[in-house]
């Protein structure tokens, strides 16, 4: 097995006295794990940070063996880990991607989307411009794993007009007319999730309520306490930042 590719670091785990097992997302070969010799050294610690982009080279004698991984830094986002809000964003995005995606399955759209939102966090650390994109990324993760929400038409009437809510059970859109009398049982749907554009903060948090519900129910079912806590920290910091 030999693979050379750019990759975004997602997670690290100490292995042995000096080494680290790194999981990283590649554009065309999905999430790949590899053992980095000396990964806890002073020279490599700044390189092996979640959200950093590397050029990785994985080598193994067999497909079953954990590959040895050598890394070259392409782009560092390590300084963002010193700022609470962007650090929480990077932590959640990397944690979600690492926890949700199976090994060695290609997700080129997710790679491009993750790279784009990481760039947006880096460009605007105070969340202006990227918080809404994070909700869209979560929607994309759901869709890529087979749990996509149908926000284009009403599950009750079949109409594609005035979709204003989401059913927390089916994940389908519900029109304003069909929701009459049941609004408190449904999730408000911010328009930017369907039509794009720059959302205001109430719309951002409404979108995150939708994606959070289905991530917890459909993807993080057996890992909710460990994984969703990273998301909870991020949303708490977002709310404090805009209060």
Short mmCIF file of N, CA and C in Angstrom, two decimals, residues 16-122:
data_model
loop_
_atom_site.label_atom_id
_atom_site.label_comp_id
_atom_site.label_asym_id
_atom_site.label_seq_id
_atom_site.Cartn_x
_atom_site.Cartn_y
_atom_site.Cartn_z
N UNK A 16 2.67 4.24 21.49
CA UNK A 16 4.03 3.98 21.90
C UNK A 16 4.61 5.15 22.68
N UNK A 17 5.91 5.13 22.84
CA UNK A 17 6.56 6.14 23.68
C UNK A 17 6.67 7.49 22.99
N UNK A 18 6.87 7.50 21.68
CA UNK A 18 7.12 8.77 20.99
C UNK A 18 6.21 9.01 19.79
N UNK A 19 5.50 7.98 19.35
CA UNK A 19 4.76 8.10 18.10
C UNK A 19 3.32 8.56 18.28
N UNK A 20 2.68 8.82 17.14
CA UNK A 20 1.29 9.28 17.11
C UNK A 20 0.59 8.61 15.92
N UNK A 21 -0.64 8.15 16.15
CA UNK A 21 -1.49 7.71 15.04
C UNK A 21 -2.33 8.91 14.61
N UNK A 22 -2.21 9.26 13.35
CA UNK A 22 -2.90 10.42 12.78
C UNK A 22 -4.00 9.93 11.85
N UNK A 23 -5.18 10.52 11.98
CA UNK A 23 -6.25 10.29 11.00
C UNK A 23 -6.45 11.60 10.25
N UNK A 24 -6.48 11.49 8.93
CA UNK A 24 -6.56 12.69 8.09
C UNK A 24 -7.46 12.41 6.89
N UNK A 25 -8.12 13.46 6.42
CA UNK A 25 -9.03 13.35 5.28
C UNK A 25 -8.31 13.76 4.01
N UNK A 26 -8.29 12.85 3.05
CA UNK A 26 -7.68 13.12 1.74
C UNK A 26 -8.78 13.44 0.73
N UNK A 27 -8.44 14.08 -0.38
CA UNK A 27 -9.47 14.45 -1.36
C UNK A 27 -10.16 13.26 -2.00
N UNK A 28 -9.41 12.23 -2.37
CA UNK A 28 -9.98 11.15 -3.18
C UNK A 28 -9.91 9.77 -2.54
N UNK A 29 -9.28 9.68 -1.37
CA UNK A 29 -9.13 8.38 -0.72
C UNK A 29 -9.72 8.36 0.68
N UNK A 30 -10.50 9.38 1.01
CA UNK A 30 -11.21 9.41 2.28
C UNK A 30 -10.31 9.57 3.48
N UNK A 31 -10.80 9.12 4.63
CA UNK A 31 -10.04 9.21 5.87
C UNK A 31 -9.01 8.10 5.90
N UNK A 32 -7.78 8.48 6.18
CA UNK A 32 -6.68 7.52 6.24
C UNK A 32 -5.94 7.70 7.56
N UNK A 33 -5.63 6.57 8.18
CA UNK A 33 -4.84 6.58 9.41
C UNK A 33 -3.41 6.18 9.10
N UNK A 34 -2.47 6.70 9.89
CA UNK A 34 -1.07 6.34 9.72
C UNK A 34 -0.28 6.64 10.97
N UNK A 35 0.78 5.88 11.16
CA UNK A 35 1.66 6.05 12.32
C UNK A 35 2.81 6.98 11.96
N UNK A 36 2.93 8.06 12.74
CA UNK A 36 4.02 9.01 12.54
C UNK A 36 5.07 8.77 13.62
N UNK A 37 6.21 8.30 13.21
CA UNK A 37 7.30 8.09 14.15
C UNK A 37 7.80 9.44 14.69
N UNK A 38 7.94 9.53 15.98
CA UNK A 38 8.39 10.79 16.58
C UNK A 38 7.35 11.88 16.53
N UNK A 39 6.09 11.50 16.42
CA UNK A 39 5.03 12.49 16.26
C UNK A 39 4.83 13.41 17.45
N UNK A 40 5.36 13.02 18.62
CA UNK A 40 5.23 13.88 19.80
C UNK A 40 6.48 14.71 20.04
N UNK A 41 7.36 14.74 19.06
CA UNK A 41 8.57 15.54 19.20
C UNK A 41 8.27 17.02 19.08
N UNK A 42 9.21 17.84 19.55
CA UNK A 42 9.03 19.29 19.47
C UNK A 42 8.91 19.76 18.03
N UNK A 43 9.58 19.08 17.12
CA UNK A 43 9.54 19.50 15.71
C UNK A 43 8.21 19.18 15.06
N UNK A 44 7.60 18.05 15.43
CA UNK A 44 6.38 17.63 14.74
C UNK A 44 5.09 18.05 15.43
N UNK A 45 5.14 18.39 16.70
CA UNK A 45 3.90 18.78 17.38
C UNK A 45 3.18 19.94 16.69
N UNK A 46 3.88 21.00 16.27
CA UNK A 46 3.15 22.09 15.58
C UNK A 46 2.58 21.68 14.22
N UNK A 47 3.18 20.67 13.61
CA UNK A 47 2.69 20.19 12.30
C UNK A 47 1.45 19.34 12.48
N UNK A 48 1.46 18.49 13.49
CA UNK A 48 0.37 17.54 13.70
C UNK A 48 -0.70 18.15 14.59
N UNK A 49 -1.38 19.15 14.05
CA UNK A 49 -2.48 19.81 14.73
C UNK A 49 -3.75 19.62 13.90
N UNK A 50 -4.88 19.30 14.56
CA UNK A 50 -6.13 19.19 13.81
C UNK A 50 -6.41 20.45 12.99
N UNK A 51 -6.84 20.27 11.77
CA UNK A 51 -7.18 21.31 10.79
C UNK A 51 -5.97 21.77 9.97
N UNK A 52 -4.77 21.37 10.32
CA UNK A 52 -3.63 21.66 9.46
C UNK A 52 -3.73 20.85 8.17
N UNK A 53 -3.25 21.44 7.08
CA UNK A 53 -3.17 20.72 5.81
C UNK A 53 -1.74 20.23 5.62
N UNK A 54 -1.62 18.96 5.31
CA UNK A 54 -0.31 18.35 5.12
C UNK A 54 -0.24 17.68 3.76
N UNK A 55 0.96 17.35 3.35
CA UNK A 55 1.18 16.40 2.27
C UNK A 55 1.64 15.12 2.95
N UNK A 56 0.82 14.09 2.88
CA UNK A 56 1.12 12.85 3.57
C UNK A 56 1.54 11.75 2.61
N UNK A 57 2.38 10.86 3.12
CA UNK A 57 2.77 9.68 2.35
C UNK A 57 2.61 8.47 3.26
N UNK A 58 1.65 7.61 2.90
CA UNK A 58 1.34 6.41 3.67
C UNK A 58 1.98 5.21 2.99
N UNK A 59 2.68 4.37 3.77
CA UNK A 59 3.30 3.17 3.22
C UNK A 59 3.05 1.99 4.16
N UNK A 60 2.63 0.86 3.60
CA UNK A 60 2.45 -0.37 4.37
C UNK A 60 2.69 -1.55 3.45
N UNK A 61 3.13 -2.67 4.04
CA UNK A 61 3.39 -3.87 3.25
C UNK A 61 2.10 -4.56 2.83
N UNK A 62 1.06 -4.44 3.68
CA UNK A 62 -0.22 -5.05 3.36
C UNK A 62 -1.33 -4.05 3.65
N UNK A 63 -2.51 -4.30 3.10
CA UNK A 63 -3.65 -3.42 3.34
C UNK A 63 -4.13 -3.49 4.78
N UNK A 64 -3.85 -4.59 5.48
CA UNK A 64 -4.31 -4.76 6.86
C UNK A 64 -3.39 -4.07 7.86
N UNK A 65 -2.17 -3.77 7.48
CA UNK A 65 -1.19 -3.18 8.39
C UNK A 65 -1.41 -1.68 8.52
N UNK A 66 -1.22 -1.15 9.76
CA UNK A 66 -1.27 0.30 9.94
C UNK A 66 -0.10 0.93 9.20
N UNK A 67 -0.37 1.80 8.25
CA UNK A 67 0.72 2.36 7.46
C UNK A 67 1.62 3.29 8.28
N UNK A 68 2.86 3.35 7.88
CA UNK A 68 3.74 4.41 8.36
C UNK A 68 3.42 5.67 7.56
N UNK A 69 3.39 6.79 8.27
CA UNK A 69 3.02 8.05 7.62
C UNK A 69 4.12 9.07 7.82
N UNK A 70 4.56 9.66 6.73
CA UNK A 70 5.46 10.81 6.80
C UNK A 70 4.69 12.03 6.35
N UNK A 71 4.98 13.17 6.97
CA UNK A 71 4.17 14.36 6.73
C UNK A 71 5.06 15.55 6.39
N UNK A 72 4.51 16.38 5.52
CA UNK A 72 5.11 17.67 5.20
C UNK A 72 4.03 18.73 5.35
N UNK A 73 4.30 19.76 6.12
CA UNK A 73 3.30 20.80 6.36
C UNK A 73 3.06 21.60 5.08
N UNK A 74 1.80 21.73 4.71
CA UNK A 74 1.40 22.57 3.57
C UNK A 74 0.84 23.89 4.05
N UNK A 75 -0.04 23.83 5.05
CA UNK A 75 -0.64 25.06 5.59
C UNK A 75 -0.98 24.85 7.05
N UNK A 76 -0.49 25.73 7.90
CA UNK A 76 -0.72 25.63 9.34
C UNK A 76 -1.87 26.53 9.77
N UNK A 77 -2.75 25.99 10.60
CA UNK A 77 -3.79 26.77 11.27
C UNK A 77 -3.60 26.70 12.78
N UNK A 78 -2.38 26.36 13.20
CA UNK A 78 -2.12 26.11 14.61
C UNK A 78 -2.39 27.34 15.47
N UNK A 79 -2.16 28.55 14.95
CA UNK A 79 -2.37 29.74 15.77
C UNK A 79 -3.84 29.91 16.16
N UNK A 80 -4.77 29.36 15.36
CA UNK A 80 -6.18 29.47 15.70
C UNK A 80 -6.54 28.70 16.96
N UNK A 81 -5.72 27.72 17.32
CA UNK A 81 -6.00 26.94 18.52
C UNK A 81 -5.76 27.74 19.79
N UNK A 82 -5.17 28.92 19.67
CA UNK A 82 -4.95 29.76 20.86
C UNK A 82 -6.11 30.72 21.11
N UNK A 83 -7.08 30.79 20.18
CA UNK A 83 -8.22 31.68 20.31
C UNK A 83 -9.47 30.85 20.57
N UNK A 84 -10.21 31.12 21.66
CA UNK A 84 -11.28 30.21 22.09
C UNK A 84 -12.33 29.89 21.03
N UNK A 85 -12.86 30.90 20.34
CA UNK A 85 -13.94 30.62 19.39
C UNK A 85 -13.46 29.86 18.16
N UNK A 86 -12.44 30.32 17.45
CA UNK A 86 -11.98 29.52 16.31
C UNK A 86 -11.44 28.16 16.72
N UNK A 87 -10.83 28.07 17.91
CA UNK A 87 -10.35 26.77 18.38
C UNK A 87 -11.51 25.80 18.55
N UNK A 88 -12.62 26.29 19.10
CA UNK A 88 -13.80 25.44 19.27
C UNK A 88 -14.37 25.02 17.92
N UNK A 89 -14.34 25.94 16.93
CA UNK A 89 -14.84 25.61 15.59
C UNK A 89 -13.97 24.53 14.94
N UNK A 90 -12.66 24.69 15.01
CA UNK A 90 -11.76 23.70 14.42
C UNK A 90 -11.92 22.35 15.12
N UNK A 91 -12.06 22.38 16.44
CA UNK A 91 -12.21 21.16 17.20
C UNK A 91 -13.47 20.41 16.77
N UNK A 92 -14.60 21.14 16.64
CA UNK A 92 -15.84 20.47 16.27
C UNK A 92 -15.79 19.95 14.84
N UNK A 93 -15.32 20.75 13.91
CA UNK A 93 -15.30 20.32 12.51
C UNK A 93 -14.42 19.09 12.32
N UNK A 94 -13.26 19.08 12.98
CA UNK A 94 -12.38 17.91 12.88
C UNK A 94 -12.99 16.71 13.59
N UNK A 95 -13.58 16.92 14.77
CA UNK A 95 -14.17 15.83 15.53
C UNK A 95 -15.35 15.20 14.79
N UNK A 96 -16.22 16.06 14.24
CA UNK A 96 -17.37 15.55 13.48
C UNK A 96 -16.90 14.71 12.30
N UNK A 97 -15.98 15.23 11.53
CA UNK A 97 -15.53 14.53 10.33
C UNK A 97 -14.86 13.22 10.67
N UNK A 98 -14.03 13.23 11.72
CA UNK A 98 -13.34 12.00 12.12
C UNK A 98 -14.32 10.96 12.64
N UNK A 99 -15.32 11.39 13.39
CA UNK A 99 -16.26 10.45 13.99
C UNK A 99 -17.27 9.91 12.98
N UNK A 100 -17.64 10.73 12.01
CA UNK A 100 -18.73 10.35 11.11
C UNK A 100 -18.27 9.49 9.94
N UNK A 101 -17.09 9.78 9.40
CA UNK A 101 -16.72 9.15 8.13
C UNK A 101 -16.03 7.81 8.35
N UNK A 102 -16.40 6.80 7.57
CA UNK A 102 -15.69 5.51 7.61
C UNK A 102 -14.32 5.65 6.96
N UNK A 103 -13.45 4.71 7.27
CA UNK A 103 -12.10 4.73 6.71
C UNK A 103 -12.12 4.41 5.21
N UNK A 104 -11.26 5.11 4.50
CA UNK A 104 -10.90 4.76 3.11
C UNK A 104 -12.07 4.80 2.13
N UNK A 105 -13.09 5.60 2.44
CA UNK A 105 -14.19 5.81 1.50
C UNK A 105 -14.09 7.23 0.96
N UNK A 106 -14.11 7.43 -0.35
CA UNK A 106 -13.88 8.76 -0.91
C UNK A 106 -15.07 9.69 -0.68
N UNK A 107 -14.77 10.89 -0.21
CA UNK A 107 -15.78 11.94 -0.04
C UNK A 107 -15.19 13.26 -0.55
N UNK A 108 -14.99 13.39 -1.86
CA UNK A 108 -14.33 14.59 -2.38
C UNK A 108 -15.10 15.87 -2.09
N UNK A 109 -16.45 15.82 -2.09
CA UNK A 109 -17.22 17.02 -1.78
C UNK A 109 -16.98 17.48 -0.34
N UNK A 110 -16.90 16.52 0.57
CA UNK A 110 -16.67 16.87 1.97
C UNK A 110 -15.26 17.45 2.15
N UNK A 111 -14.30 16.90 1.43
CA UNK A 111 -12.95 17.46 1.54
C UNK A 111 -12.93 18.92 1.11
N UNK A 112 -13.54 19.22 -0.03
CA UNK A 112 -13.56 20.59 -0.52
C UNK A 112 -14.34 21.51 0.41
N UNK A 113 -15.46 20.99 0.93
CA UNK A 113 -16.28 21.81 1.84
C UNK A 113 -15.54 22.07 3.15
N UNK A 114 -14.88 21.05 3.68
CA UNK A 114 -14.13 21.24 4.93
C UNK A 114 -12.98 22.22 4.73
N UNK A 115 -12.26 22.08 3.65
CA UNK A 115 -11.17 23.01 3.36
C UNK A 115 -11.70 24.43 3.26
N UNK A 116 -12.85 24.60 2.61
CA UNK A 116 -13.43 25.93 2.45
C UNK A 116 -13.84 26.56 3.77
N UNK A 117 -14.48 25.79 4.64
CA UNK A 117 -14.93 26.38 5.90
C UNK A 117 -13.75 26.63 6.84
N UNK A 118 -12.72 25.80 6.79
CA UNK A 118 -11.53 26.07 7.59
C UNK A 118 -10.86 27.37 7.14
N UNK A 119 -10.83 27.59 5.84
CA UNK A 119 -10.30 28.86 5.33
C UNK A 119 -11.15 30.03 5.80
N UNK A 120 -12.47 29.84 5.84
CA UNK A 120 -13.37 30.91 6.28
C UNK A 120 -13.16 31.22 7.76
N UNK A 121 -12.98 30.19 8.58
CA UNK A 121 -12.71 30.42 10.01
C UNK A 121 -11.40 31.20 10.17
N UNK A 122 -10.42 30.83 9.39
CA UNK A 122 -9.13 31.50 9.47
C UNK A 122 -9.23 32.96 9.03
#
